[in-house]
Amino acid sequence: MKKLLSTLLLAGVVLWSASQAMAFKPAVVFDMGGKFDKSFNEGIWNGLEKFRKESGIKYREFEVQQEAQREQFLRKLAKRGSDPIIAVGFGQAAALSKVAKEFPNTRFSIIDMVVDLPNVQSIIFKEHEGSFLVGALAALKSGTGKVGFVGGMDIPLIHKFACGYVQGVKYINSNTTVFQKMTGTTPAAWSDPARGAELAKTMFDSGADIVYAAAGSTGLGVLQAAADNKKLSIGVDSNQNYIQPGSVLTSMLKRVDVAAYEVFKTAHDGSWKPGFKILGLAEDGVGWALDEHNAKLVTSAMKSKVEQVRKDILSGAIKVHDYMSDNKCPVQ
Amino acid sequence: MNENQANVLVVTLVTIINLLLAFFISGIVIWSLGEDPWFALETMLYGAFGYDEGLGYTLYYTTNFIFTGLAFAVGFHCGLFNIGAEGQAYIGGLGVGLICLWLEDWSLWIVFPLAVLTSIVAGGIWGAIPGYFKAKRGSHEVVTTIMFNFIASVIMVNLLSHVLRPPKEMSPESREFAEGVWIPQMHEIFNWFGLEITQTPLNGTFIFSILCLFLVWRLIWFTSWGYEMRTVGINESAAVYAGISVSRNIIIAMAVCGGLAGFVGINEIMGSSHRIMLNFQAGIGFTGIAVSLIGRNHPFGIMLAALLFGILYQGGAELSFEVQAIDRHLVVLIQGLVILFAGALENLFRPQVEQYVKQIVRR
């Protein structure tokens, strides 16, 4: 009898896991920007496409167009048995915390925001660490002792980029001046390249020779202005060195594509875990880009110095302050 | 068949023909993308009506369009072309939100009437100022109301980014109101009667919007003020000759428009999102113009046209969800075709239809 029971139990487990494997139905809800925003959403789309090509598993997707649709379609996907479900962007946090409570057996991942629930994985990045590195490189490269920062929307997240950058600059040379400007206070600030170019131009005119853009597609204007004025720029999120070869000093990499890919992959092989997933230098979630387009701009001395800084951050010798921990920045 | 009935018949036929044409062309586009247009239509209708959740969302969008449709229609009867429902809804919603934030510990029975009053006052002021410029200075309301949309947007952006946003929050929106001042959702209302339906953003405001349809109908055709207003709309000189104050009517009409548009705030802020958000009114005000024109500026027509746009919004979202090859931009195309044919090209087949109806009437 005992044997029969355990056999049945085993068969049950095997069947259950088989059905789980067969029913692997991943899904993603993109935010307002849409999956082809040349920035954040598109980075995630790239990661998911990589998974689809490798595994041959299709995923469901939805692009939000109305506020109410976030909750509606997160719920609809969960109801249809999609699992795991990725919610893209901080805007979906309120909707996700509602829906995740209703479907405790569905696995959710949210990127760039924290939702503290037992079935939600919150993926956030240590943008301040990556920004520290590019700040250090900017200070090493600058000939005028003045560098700039152009942010997108004026939110704590972007101040986190700015604060890490300033810390990196001041670490190398505390006399360097950093000009800081935010593009705007609404989501429109993510997609205003003309304004980005204007802000960068003002900084170049005031003597800056390197400007770091953390501003979505607004940053493309910054890169363009740097190329036009024979100055340097620093890209963000994905490797943007190729966009204006020879005038992009480096790019602060934020690997949302890897993060999104990992969600599907770990959920597929069963190693997906809820809770916080904080991706920093140690996890290769952030970093700086060196390729053939900027190789001439970075001397080997600069490179070894930045690598040294990287190691010091990893070992804890350098502590990079996170703006969002207290909404303050120790240096300006 | 008398002349009045014949007119109704012409209007109905023209609208139906135009809608069919819009859907026919949408079908061709979908077919050229390699998808089955019949399946797309079926998905859209099922998504909008087929189950209670879909219907809930459809009616939730409909509620908004009823308000902004009426906001356009009242002005239209007074000879005004109110493009400002967008800004009026925005400011009305701000008023509703501030009341809810301020009085969130009070009972809904007190807060709801106050919120309605505030949205009338806030939206009304936003409509009445362009009305005043039109009446006293002759500034064209199309220009001034568009400018007021921009002013409203700038005000809201600044308030939400700097004043109302709680520290540490990323999104430019206020904090959530206490649950006591939320308008009951439709599933809660059904629950009182022991009926079970799926939870959707559809809330008690829907019932209020139907009441507004009725009130506006009475107001325009059964009160002396409605008569005065329509006289101003049809012939200003005749109105002056009859002793009707044109400027007074224009200002009041614009204030009523603004008040009606402000009710979008009740549905969105108090009924659905429970916080003041950026762009909660996005596009609803402008769609209201199409709703009113397709509905022939009559409350009954507006109800049907608002339902049509509710179907397009909800069914369209379902369509892009179910058929992954159809993305959200195609849904905007379908909506655009409906506006083009039923709104802008409404007189395309009118002569033929009138001819045809005349023949029937003669018989």
XYZ file of C-alpha atoms in Angstrom:
695
model
C 0.000 0.000 0.000
C 2.762 2.334 1.031
C 4.607 1.542 -2.166
C 1.542 2.146 -4.266
C 0.993 5.487 -2.599
C 4.541 6.637 -3.149
C 4.411 5.462 -6.768
C 1.227 7.401 -7.293
C 2.756 10.417 -5.615
C 5.840 10.187 -7.796
C 3.738 9.808 -10.923
C 1.769 12.801 -9.829
C 4.878 14.893 -9.354
C 6.244 13.824 -12.735
C 2.942 14.613 -14.463
C 2.672 17.934 -12.679
C 6.152 19.032 -13.643
C 5.588 17.823 -17.205
C 2.431 19.862 -17.457
C 4.320 22.799 -15.965
C 6.987 22.492 -18.595
C 4.465 22.207 -21.388
C 2.443 25.111 -20.118
C 5.351 27.533 -19.981
C 3.638 30.672 -21.196
C 5.740 33.766 -20.547
C 4.344 37.245 -21.122
C 5.336 40.878 -20.921
C 3.460 44.148 -20.507
C 5.362 47.086 -22.007
C 4.664 50.557 -20.727
C 3.369 53.662 -22.504
C 6.567 54.232 -24.485
C 5.923 51.078 -26.488
C 8.360 48.342 -27.359
C 10.123 50.341 -30.060
C 11.142 53.369 -28.000
C 14.864 52.976 -28.871
C 15.528 52.951 -25.165
C 14.275 51.208 -22.077
C 11.316 49.180 -23.428
C 13.229 48.231 -26.544
C 16.133 46.961 -24.435
C 13.741 44.579 -22.741
C 12.225 43.562 -26.050
C 15.730 42.732 -27.327
C 16.354 40.465 -24.345
C 13.044 38.675 -24.795
C 13.602 38.206 -28.507
C 16.940 36.593 -27.684
C 15.140 34.137 -25.425
C 12.532 33.423 -28.087
C 15.162 32.717 -30.725
C 17.185 30.467 -28.426
C 14.377 28.450 -26.923
C 11.742 28.660 -29.641
C 9.182 29.547 -26.971
C 6.815 32.317 -27.943
C 5.736 34.936 -25.457
C 2.639 37.089 -25.216
C 2.977 40.837 -25.145
C 0.861 43.922 -24.654
C 1.662 47.595 -25.078
C -0.223 49.817 -22.661
C -2.066 52.775 -24.130
C -4.438 53.867 -21.349
C -3.726 54.087 -17.635
C -6.457 51.573 -16.797
C -5.043 49.013 -19.210
C -2.011 48.216 -17.051
C -4.128 46.535 -14.420
C -6.597 45.150 -16.957
C -4.042 43.323 -19.050
C -1.771 42.208 -16.225
C -4.868 40.575 -14.774
C -5.971 39.183 -18.114
C -2.575 37.604 -18.726
C -2.553 36.062 -15.260
C -6.063 34.755 -15.754
C -5.082 33.150 -19.054
C -2.349 31.271 -17.243
C 0.620 33.295 -18.434
C 3.616 32.766 -16.168
C 6.026 34.419 -15.619
C 4.801 37.932 -16.398
C 7.174 40.877 -16.725
C 5.863 44.349 -15.899
C 8.105 46.926 -17.496
C 8.836 50.211 -15.736
C 8.066 51.981 -12.484
C 4.676 53.141 -13.767
C 3.214 49.649 -13.383
C 3.979 49.221 -9.693
C 0.525 50.207 -8.387
C -1.283 47.980 -10.893
C 1.063 45.063 -10.296
C 0.749 45.100 -6.514
C -3.021 44.795 -6.927
C -2.922 41.990 -9.494
C -0.091 40.017 -7.854
C -2.179 39.707 -4.699
C -5.063 38.234 -6.709
C -2.846 35.603 -8.360
C -0.480 34.355 -5.644
C 0.615 31.373 -7.770
C 1.713 33.421 -10.751
C 5.294 34.654 -10.924
C 5.700 38.355 -11.665
C 8.840 40.368 -12.294
C 8.916 44.143 -12.324
C 11.855 46.017 -13.773
C 13.106 49.321 -12.309
C 10.817 49.329 -9.286
C 10.186 47.499 -6.028
C 6.926 45.675 -5.278
C 7.281 43.777 -2.027
C 5.075 40.675 -2.408
C 5.862 36.952 -2.049
C 5.306 36.202 -5.739
C 7.011 39.272 -7.183
C 10.620 39.650 -8.221
C 11.741 43.274 -8.175
C 14.676 43.952 -10.445
C 16.539 47.173 -9.813
C 19.921 48.396 -10.921
C 22.814 50.102 -9.146
C 22.943 52.876 -11.722
C 25.030 54.935 -9.305
C 27.928 52.461 -9.571
C 28.010 52.500 -13.371
C 27.627 56.275 -13.374
C 30.539 56.568 -10.922
C 32.785 54.781 -13.413
C 31.842 56.955 -16.384
C 32.183 60.020 -14.125
C 35.693 58.960 -13.218
C 36.531 58.464 -16.895
C 35.062 61.881 -17.751
C 37.230 63.581 -15.110
C 40.323 61.762 -16.419
C 39.572 62.808 -19.996
C 38.389 66.386 -19.479
C 40.842 69.050 -20.551
C 38.835 72.023 -19.292
C 38.031 70.766 -15.808
C 34.323 71.139 -16.546
C 31.868 68.347 -17.412
C 28.069 68.162 -17.761
C 25.062 65.962 -17.049
C 21.716 66.029 -18.889
C 18.930 64.079 -17.197
C 15.542 63.105 -18.631
C 12.542 63.391 -16.361
C 13.200 64.973 -12.964
C 12.674 61.887 -10.775
C 14.730 60.324 -7.971
C 15.944 57.587 -10.346
C 17.687 60.096 -12.599
C 19.171 61.936 -9.629
C 20.663 58.565 -8.744
C 22.482 58.577 -12.098
C 23.580 62.185 -11.615
C 24.772 61.669 -8.052
C 26.871 58.631 -8.955
C 28.378 60.551 -11.867
C 29.320 63.568 -9.750
C 30.872 61.316 -7.119
C 32.983 59.624 -9.798
C 34.126 62.963 -11.205
C 35.026 64.361 -7.779
C 36.811 61.172 -6.801
C 39.332 61.724 -9.582
C 39.558 65.498 -9.315
C 37.628 67.379 -6.651
C 38.172 70.704 -8.483
C 36.188 69.640 -11.543
C 32.943 71.562 -12.064
C 29.828 69.554 -12.967
C 26.895 71.273 -14.711
C 23.589 69.469 -14.143
C 20.284 69.934 -15.960
C 17.061 67.944 -16.118
C 15.067 68.087 -19.365
C 11.617 68.281 -17.804
C 9.175 66.991 -15.219
C 6.874 64.859 -17.389
C 7.362 61.666 -19.403
C 7.726 63.891 -22.489
C 11.221 64.669 -21.184
C 12.320 61.202 -22.309
C 11.741 61.983 -25.980
C 12.900 65.522 -26.704
C 16.225 65.337 -28.596
C 16.045 69.007 -29.636
C 15.926 70.113 -26.020
C 18.705 67.669 -25.184
C 20.920 69.209 -27.867
C 20.120 72.691 -26.598
C 21.038 71.833 -22.999
C 24.282 70.175 -24.094
C 25.174 73.165 -26.295
C 24.731 75.523 -23.331
C 27.104 73.387 -21.275
C 29.693 73.273 -24.059
C 29.468 77.061 -24.353
C 30.150 77.359 -20.620
C 33.357 75.397 -21.025
C 32.338 71.784 -20.501
C 33.939 69.312 -22.892
C 32.114 66.098 -21.889
C 28.363 65.686 -21.291
C 26.705 62.559 -19.906
C 23.095 62.004 -21.006
C 20.698 59.842 -18.973
C 17.557 60.865 -20.763
C 16.097 58.181 -23.060
C 15.929 59.383 -26.638
C 16.491 62.980 -25.486
C 20.078 61.802 -25.064
C 20.393 61.278 -28.838
C 20.279 65.070 -29.134
C 23.093 65.371 -26.598
C 25.210 62.918 -28.579
C 24.478 64.827 -31.789
C 25.371 68.198 -30.218
C 28.673 66.799 -28.942
C 29.567 65.513 -32.404
C 28.605 68.846 -34.033
C 30.672 70.867 -31.550
C 33.656 68.515 -31.666
C 33.193 67.668 -27.981
C 32.522 64.400 -26.191
C 29.394 62.750 -24.851
C 28.562 59.709 -22.730
C 25.670 57.442 -23.696
C 23.383 55.453 -21.433
C 21.456 52.164 -20.980
C 22.602 50.314 -24.087
C 25.975 50.703 -25.806
C 25.531 53.940 -27.763
C 29.189 54.319 -28.781
C 28.349 53.496 -32.405
C 25.785 56.287 -32.781
C 28.395 59.053 -33.125
C 31.665 57.109 -33.519
C 34.645 59.035 -32.226
C 32.694 61.508 -30.138
C 30.988 59.194 -27.648
C 33.557 58.756 -24.868
C 31.780 55.708 -23.481
C 28.293 54.449 -22.521
C 26.995 53.611 -19.079
C 25.545 50.163 -19.625
C 22.374 49.157 -17.843
C 21.607 45.647 -18.948
C 17.802 45.566 -18.924
C 18.007 43.139 -21.838
C 19.989 40.673 -19.746
C 17.609 41.163 -16.825
C 14.535 40.464 -18.965
C 16.211 37.486 -20.628
C 17.147 36.090 -17.222
C 13.552 36.313 -15.982
C 12.271 34.046 -18.748
C 15.275 31.766 -18.581
C 15.240 31.246 -14.816
C 11.487 30.814 -14.795
C 11.866 28.217 -17.521
C 14.515 26.172 -15.719
C 12.901 26.612 -12.330
C 15.498 28.777 -10.624
C 13.364 31.937 -10.606
C 13.134 33.482 -7.142
C 10.907 36.219 -5.772
C 12.314 39.137 -3.817
C 14.857 41.774 -4.703
C 17.311 41.349 -7.490
C 19.771 44.207 -7.380
C 22.087 44.273 -10.357
C 25.298 46.240 -9.923
C 28.905 46.051 -11.045
C 29.399 42.701 -9.343
C 26.527 41.137 -11.293
C 27.519 42.848 -14.575
C 24.134 44.569 -14.459
C 25.851 47.923 -14.991
C 29.188 48.824 -16.493
C 30.977 50.957 -19.061
C 31.393 50.248 -22.759
C 34.730 50.021 -24.541
C 34.693 48.985 -28.193
C 36.244 49.896 -31.541
C 34.239 53.146 -31.725
C 35.791 54.730 -28.645
C 39.074 52.813 -28.373
C 41.044 55.851 -29.625
C 39.514 58.142 -27.003
C 40.481 56.043 -24.013
C 44.213 55.774 -23.308
C 45.568 52.710 -21.569
C 46.317 54.831 -18.476
C 42.671 55.910 -18.277
C 41.500 52.392 -18.845
C 43.646 50.945 -16.076
C 42.585 53.740 -13.693
C 38.875 53.092 -14.358
C 39.428 49.378 -13.935
C 41.160 50.115 -10.631
C 38.137 52.185 -9.522
C 35.860 49.332 -10.562
C 37.832 46.883 -8.428
C 37.792 49.288 -5.485
C 34.003 49.593 -5.688
C 33.694 45.808 -5.829
C 36.002 45.358 -2.852
C 34.235 48.093 -0.900
C 37.259 50.413 -0.779
C 35.133 53.012 -2.563
C 31.604 53.483 -1.249
C 29.244 54.962 -3.833
C 26.340 56.773 -2.222
C 22.887 55.835 -3.547
C 20.792 58.987 -3.963
C 17.553 57.069 -3.524
C 18.504 55.775 -0.084
C 17.982 59.226 1.430
C 17.104 61.536 -1.518
C 20.332 63.433 -0.919
C 23.653 63.690 -2.670
C 26.820 64.293 -0.638
C 28.555 66.195 -3.455
C 27.288 68.647 -6.046
C -44.299 59.572 -42.489
C -43.912 63.245 -41.627
C -40.932 65.462 -42.281
C -39.470 65.040 -38.816
C -39.469 61.252 -39.034
C -37.944 61.436 -42.503
C -35.127 63.571 -41.107
C -34.417 61.080 -38.365
C -34.370 58.311 -40.953
C -31.910 60.199 -43.166
C -29.589 60.908 -40.239
C -29.697 57.302 -39.061
C -29.061 55.859 -42.518
C -26.217 58.274 -43.283
C -24.496 57.431 -39.997
C -24.855 53.683 -40.485
C -23.551 53.820 -44.060
C -20.543 55.880 -42.973
C -19.729 53.517 -40.130
C -19.961 50.504 -42.426
C -17.611 52.208 -44.865
C -15.100 52.944 -42.096
C -15.194 49.315 -40.954
C -14.954 48.087 -44.538
C -11.718 50.021 -45.112
C -10.342 48.872 -41.738
C -11.134 45.345 -42.890
C -9.105 45.826 -46.056
C -6.133 47.044 -44.003
C -6.361 44.061 -41.653
C -6.723 41.700 -44.604
C -3.641 43.213 -46.265
C -1.699 42.487 -43.045
C -2.520 38.828 -43.587
C -5.121 38.577 -40.841
C -8.752 37.548 -41.153
C -10.939 40.679 -40.934
C -14.010 38.683 -39.823
C -12.048 37.148 -36.996
C -10.780 40.615 -36.065
C -14.324 41.986 -35.965
C -15.498 39.024 -33.941
C -12.605 39.453 -31.474
C -13.326 43.129 -31.142
C -17.042 42.666 -30.487
C -16.454 39.740 -28.148
C -13.835 41.786 -26.295
C -16.254 44.650 -25.899
C -19.464 42.739 -25.084
C -18.782 39.027 -24.869
C -18.190 38.754 -21.141
C -18.884 40.936 -18.162
C -15.331 42.172 -17.674
C -15.104 43.376 -21.264
C -18.492 45.036 -21.005
C -17.386 46.713 -17.779
C -14.395 48.326 -19.447
C -16.474 49.318 -22.482
C -18.992 51.125 -20.289
C -16.208 52.665 -18.218
C -14.786 54.332 -21.343
C -18.333 55.164 -22.464
C -18.895 57.101 -19.228
C -16.011 59.443 -20.047
C -17.173 59.978 -23.605
C -20.707 60.784 -22.498
C -19.385 63.631 -20.362
C -17.066 65.133 -22.967
C -19.608 64.514 -25.746
C -22.198 66.489 -23.800
C -19.575 69.144 -23.044
C -19.184 69.695 -26.759
C -22.887 69.436 -27.615
C -24.098 72.144 -25.201
C -21.635 74.620 -26.678
C -22.548 73.569 -30.208
C -26.218 74.399 -29.640
C -25.119 77.883 -28.619
C -23.067 78.239 -31.798
C -19.765 77.522 -30.044
C -17.074 75.049 -31.014
C -15.632 73.983 -27.660
C -12.287 72.238 -28.172
C -11.404 72.774 -24.528
C -13.060 69.737 -22.929
C -9.595 68.308 -22.478
C -8.399 71.145 -20.257
C -11.782 71.526 -18.547
C -11.755 67.839 -17.619
C -8.186 68.188 -16.364
C -8.939 71.134 -14.077
C -12.255 69.589 -13.008
C -10.369 66.446 -12.049
C -7.874 68.530 -10.097
C -10.762 70.004 -8.098
C -12.221 66.543 -7.428
C -8.832 65.210 -6.382
C -8.092 68.081 -4.016
C -11.473 67.666 -2.314
C -10.829 63.947 -1.904
C -7.335 64.538 -0.495
C -8.628 67.213 1.846
C -11.780 65.525 3.129
C -10.702 61.915 2.872
C -11.894 61.042 6.381
C -15.426 62.253 5.691
C -18.356 60.170 4.570
C -18.829 59.577 0.862
C -22.365 60.925 1.159
C -20.935 64.360 1.916
C -17.789 64.167 -0.195
C -19.545 63.027 -3.397
C -21.886 66.047 -3.689
C -18.998 68.328 -2.772
C -16.800 66.706 -5.419
C -19.528 67.085 -8.039
C -19.895 70.721 -7.064
C -16.133 71.296 -7.174
C -15.762 69.705 -10.578
C -18.603 71.889 -11.873
C -16.991 74.999 -10.416
C -13.403 74.153 -11.432
C -14.276 72.896 -14.936
C -16.905 75.626 -15.248
C -14.420 78.394 -14.537
C -12.049 76.852 -17.074
C -14.850 76.991 -19.649
C -16.282 80.356 -18.604
C -13.035 82.326 -19.019
C -12.764 81.594 -22.772
C -16.536 82.158 -22.856
C -16.021 85.609 -21.363
C -13.310 86.451 -23.896
C -15.607 85.323 -26.701
C -18.602 87.249 -25.397
C -16.911 90.487 -24.431
C -13.819 90.659 -26.629
C -14.730 88.495 -29.601
C -11.711 86.167 -29.210
C -12.528 82.995 -31.066
C -13.272 80.114 -28.694
C -11.430 77.566 -30.864
C -8.193 79.442 -30.283
C -8.718 80.330 -26.628
C -9.949 76.884 -25.529
C -6.944 75.212 -27.155
C -4.687 77.647 -25.320
C -6.507 76.864 -22.097
C -5.799 73.176 -22.676
C -2.113 73.997 -22.680
C -2.380 76.203 -19.613
C -4.216 73.423 -17.764
C -1.530 70.956 -18.759
C 1.286 73.207 -17.509
C -0.497 73.830 -14.204
C -1.050 70.112 -13.649
C 2.517 69.179 -14.566
C 3.888 71.655 -12.037
C 1.467 70.709 -9.283
C 1.991 66.983 -9.745
C 5.763 67.140 -10.134
C 6.501 69.543 -7.315
C 3.579 69.895 -4.910
C 1.366 66.822 -4.900
C 3.942 64.118 -5.525
C 4.946 62.383 -2.305
C 8.729 62.409 -1.766
C 10.578 59.313 -3.055
C 7.807 58.523 -5.577
C 8.866 58.361 -9.211
C 5.578 58.889 -10.996
C 4.180 62.407 -11.052
C 0.956 61.631 -9.205
C -0.575 62.361 -5.821
C -0.890 59.834 -3.033
C -3.899 57.522 -2.965
C -7.070 58.767 -1.220
C -8.453 56.909 1.764
C -10.837 54.163 0.713
C -13.813 55.913 2.326
C -14.125 58.465 -0.472
C -13.873 56.045 -3.405
C -17.008 55.856 -5.513
C -18.350 52.290 -5.257
C -17.253 50.097 -8.145
C -20.019 48.492 -10.170
C -19.220 45.036 -8.805
C -19.722 46.374 -5.279
C -23.039 47.936 -6.249
C -24.173 44.634 -7.793
C -23.011 42.903 -4.650
C -25.488 44.910 -2.559
C -28.219 43.150 -4.547
C -26.525 39.792 -4.218
C -25.276 39.697 -7.801
C -21.740 38.748 -8.668
C -19.824 40.411 -11.515
C -16.126 40.773 -12.314
C -14.254 43.743 -10.951
C -13.609 46.509 -13.493
C -12.992 50.257 -13.214
C -16.684 50.753 -14.067
C -18.206 52.569 -11.124
C -21.254 54.432 -9.916
C -20.345 57.417 -12.093
C -21.885 55.539 -15.031
C -25.333 55.944 -13.476
C -24.563 59.603 -12.889
C -23.608 60.018 -16.573
C -26.965 58.623 -17.686
C -28.633 61.139 -15.385
C -26.557 63.893 -17.007
C -27.748 62.793 -20.481
C -31.329 63.162 -19.316
C -30.716 66.523 -17.614
C -28.950 68.011 -20.629
C -31.795 66.830 -22.877
C -34.312 68.585 -20.618
C -32.107 71.637 -20.332
C -31.650 72.183 -24.062
C -35.167 71.479 -25.284
C -37.487 72.053 -22.340
C -36.268 75.141 -20.471
C -36.473 78.771 -21.444
C -32.710 79.072 -21.053
C -32.212 76.207 -23.482
C -34.485 78.006 -25.901
C -32.525 81.263 -25.523
C -29.262 79.415 -26.004
C -30.412 77.656 -29.165
C -31.690 80.942 -30.522
C -28.259 82.500 -30.006
C -26.749 79.490 -31.730
C -29.009 79.606 -34.766
C -29.226 83.354 -35.290
C -27.475 85.860 -33.092
C -29.151 88.911 -34.606
C -32.571 87.416 -34.124
C -31.678 86.651 -30.526
C -30.626 90.254 -29.901
C -33.832 91.482 -31.571
C -35.841 89.216 -29.291
C -34.142 90.738 -26.258
C -31.879 87.791 -25.481
C -28.442 88.639 -24.080
C -25.934 86.949 -26.370
C -22.901 87.442 -24.157
C -24.660 86.127 -21.064
C -25.743 82.982 -22.914
C -22.281 82.351 -24.335
C -20.600 82.620 -20.941
C -23.178 80.377 -19.254
C -23.036 77.826 -22.081
C -19.245 77.630 -21.839
C -19.451 77.281 -18.072
C -21.935 74.401 -18.454
C -19.614 72.784 -21.027
C -16.721 73.036 -18.607
C -18.765 71.654 -15.745
C -19.840 68.635 -17.800
C -16.282 67.969 -18.936
C -15.153 68.232 -15.325
C -17.213 65.142 -14.490
C -14.562 63.076 -16.277
C -12.583 63.763 -13.116
C -15.286 62.107 -11.021
C -15.108 58.933 -13.104
C -11.332 58.832 -13.447
C -9.987 60.304 -10.207
C -12.664 59.438 -7.671
C -14.058 56.323 -9.327
C -11.098 54.555 -10.856
C -7.503 55.612 -10.111
C -8.174 57.125 -6.646
C -5.284 59.531 -7.040
C -4.568 62.593 -9.164
C -2.523 61.521 -12.143
C -0.820 63.103 -15.100
C -2.815 63.033 -18.352
C -5.728 61.040 -16.956
C -7.899 62.879 -19.483
C -5.606 62.127 -22.422
C -7.614 62.198 -25.620
C -10.993 61.878 -23.922
C -11.798 65.547 -24.453
C -10.957 65.474 -28.132
C -12.795 62.202 -28.706
C -15.814 63.937 -27.149
C -15.990 66.210 -30.213
C -16.263 63.202 -32.509
C -18.772 61.556 -30.183
C -20.997 64.607 -30.209
C -20.785 65.150 -33.970
C -21.486 61.505 -34.774
C -24.348 61.598 -32.272
C -25.786 64.675 -34.033
C -25.324 66.689 -30.817
C -28.383 65.039 -29.309
C -28.074 63.293 -25.917
C -29.554 60.085 -27.298
C -27.144 60.095 -30.236
C -24.279 60.960 -27.886
C -25.134 57.945 -25.763
C -24.896 55.656 -28.799
C -21.759 57.308 -30.154
C -20.085 57.183 -26.724
C -20.890 53.479 -26.613
C -19.386 53.079 -30.085
C -16.136 54.684 -28.945
C -16.190 52.639 -25.763
C -16.360 49.547 -27.984
C -13.512 50.839 -30.155
C -11.289 51.521 -27.128
C -11.953 48.299 -25.240
C -12.503 46.012 -28.255
C -9.481 47.548 -29.941
C -7.236 46.811 -26.962
C -8.536 43.235 -26.891
C -7.896 42.917 -30.599
C -4.253 43.964 -30.275
C -3.940 41.565 -27.336
C -5.509 38.538 -29.023
C -4.047 38.992 -32.483
C -0.399 39.733 -31.800
C 0.241 40.807 -35.402
C -2.157 43.731 -34.920
C -0.487 46.340 -32.778
C -1.939 49.276 -30.955
C -1.379 51.688 -33.814
C -3.794 49.806 -36.032
C -6.470 50.332 -33.413
C -5.830 54.073 -33.607
C -6.218 53.801 -37.392
C -9.647 52.192 -37.036
C -10.727 54.920 -34.631
C -9.419 57.521 -37.039
C -11.374 56.042 -39.959
C -14.574 56.118 -37.910
C -14.001 59.794 -37.110
C -13.108 60.537 -40.730
C -16.181 58.957 -42.268
C -18.816 59.449 -39.594
C -17.576 62.864 -38.495
C -15.712 64.729 -41.194
C -17.237 63.166 -44.324
C -20.721 62.829 -42.919
C -22.333 64.427 -45.967
C -20.658 62.126 -48.473
C -23.784 60.062 -49.152
C -26.334 62.481 -47.799
C -27.777 63.670 -51.158
C -28.377 60.085 -52.335
C -29.906 59.030 -49.041
C -32.161 62.096 -48.964
C -33.292 61.355 -52.515
C -34.070 57.787 -51.546
C -35.987 58.751 -48.404
C -37.968 61.350 -50.327
C -39.118 58.672 -52.731
C -40.314 56.515 -49.863
C -42.114 59.435 -48.256
C -43.911 60.273 -51.514
C -45.142 56.745 -51.880
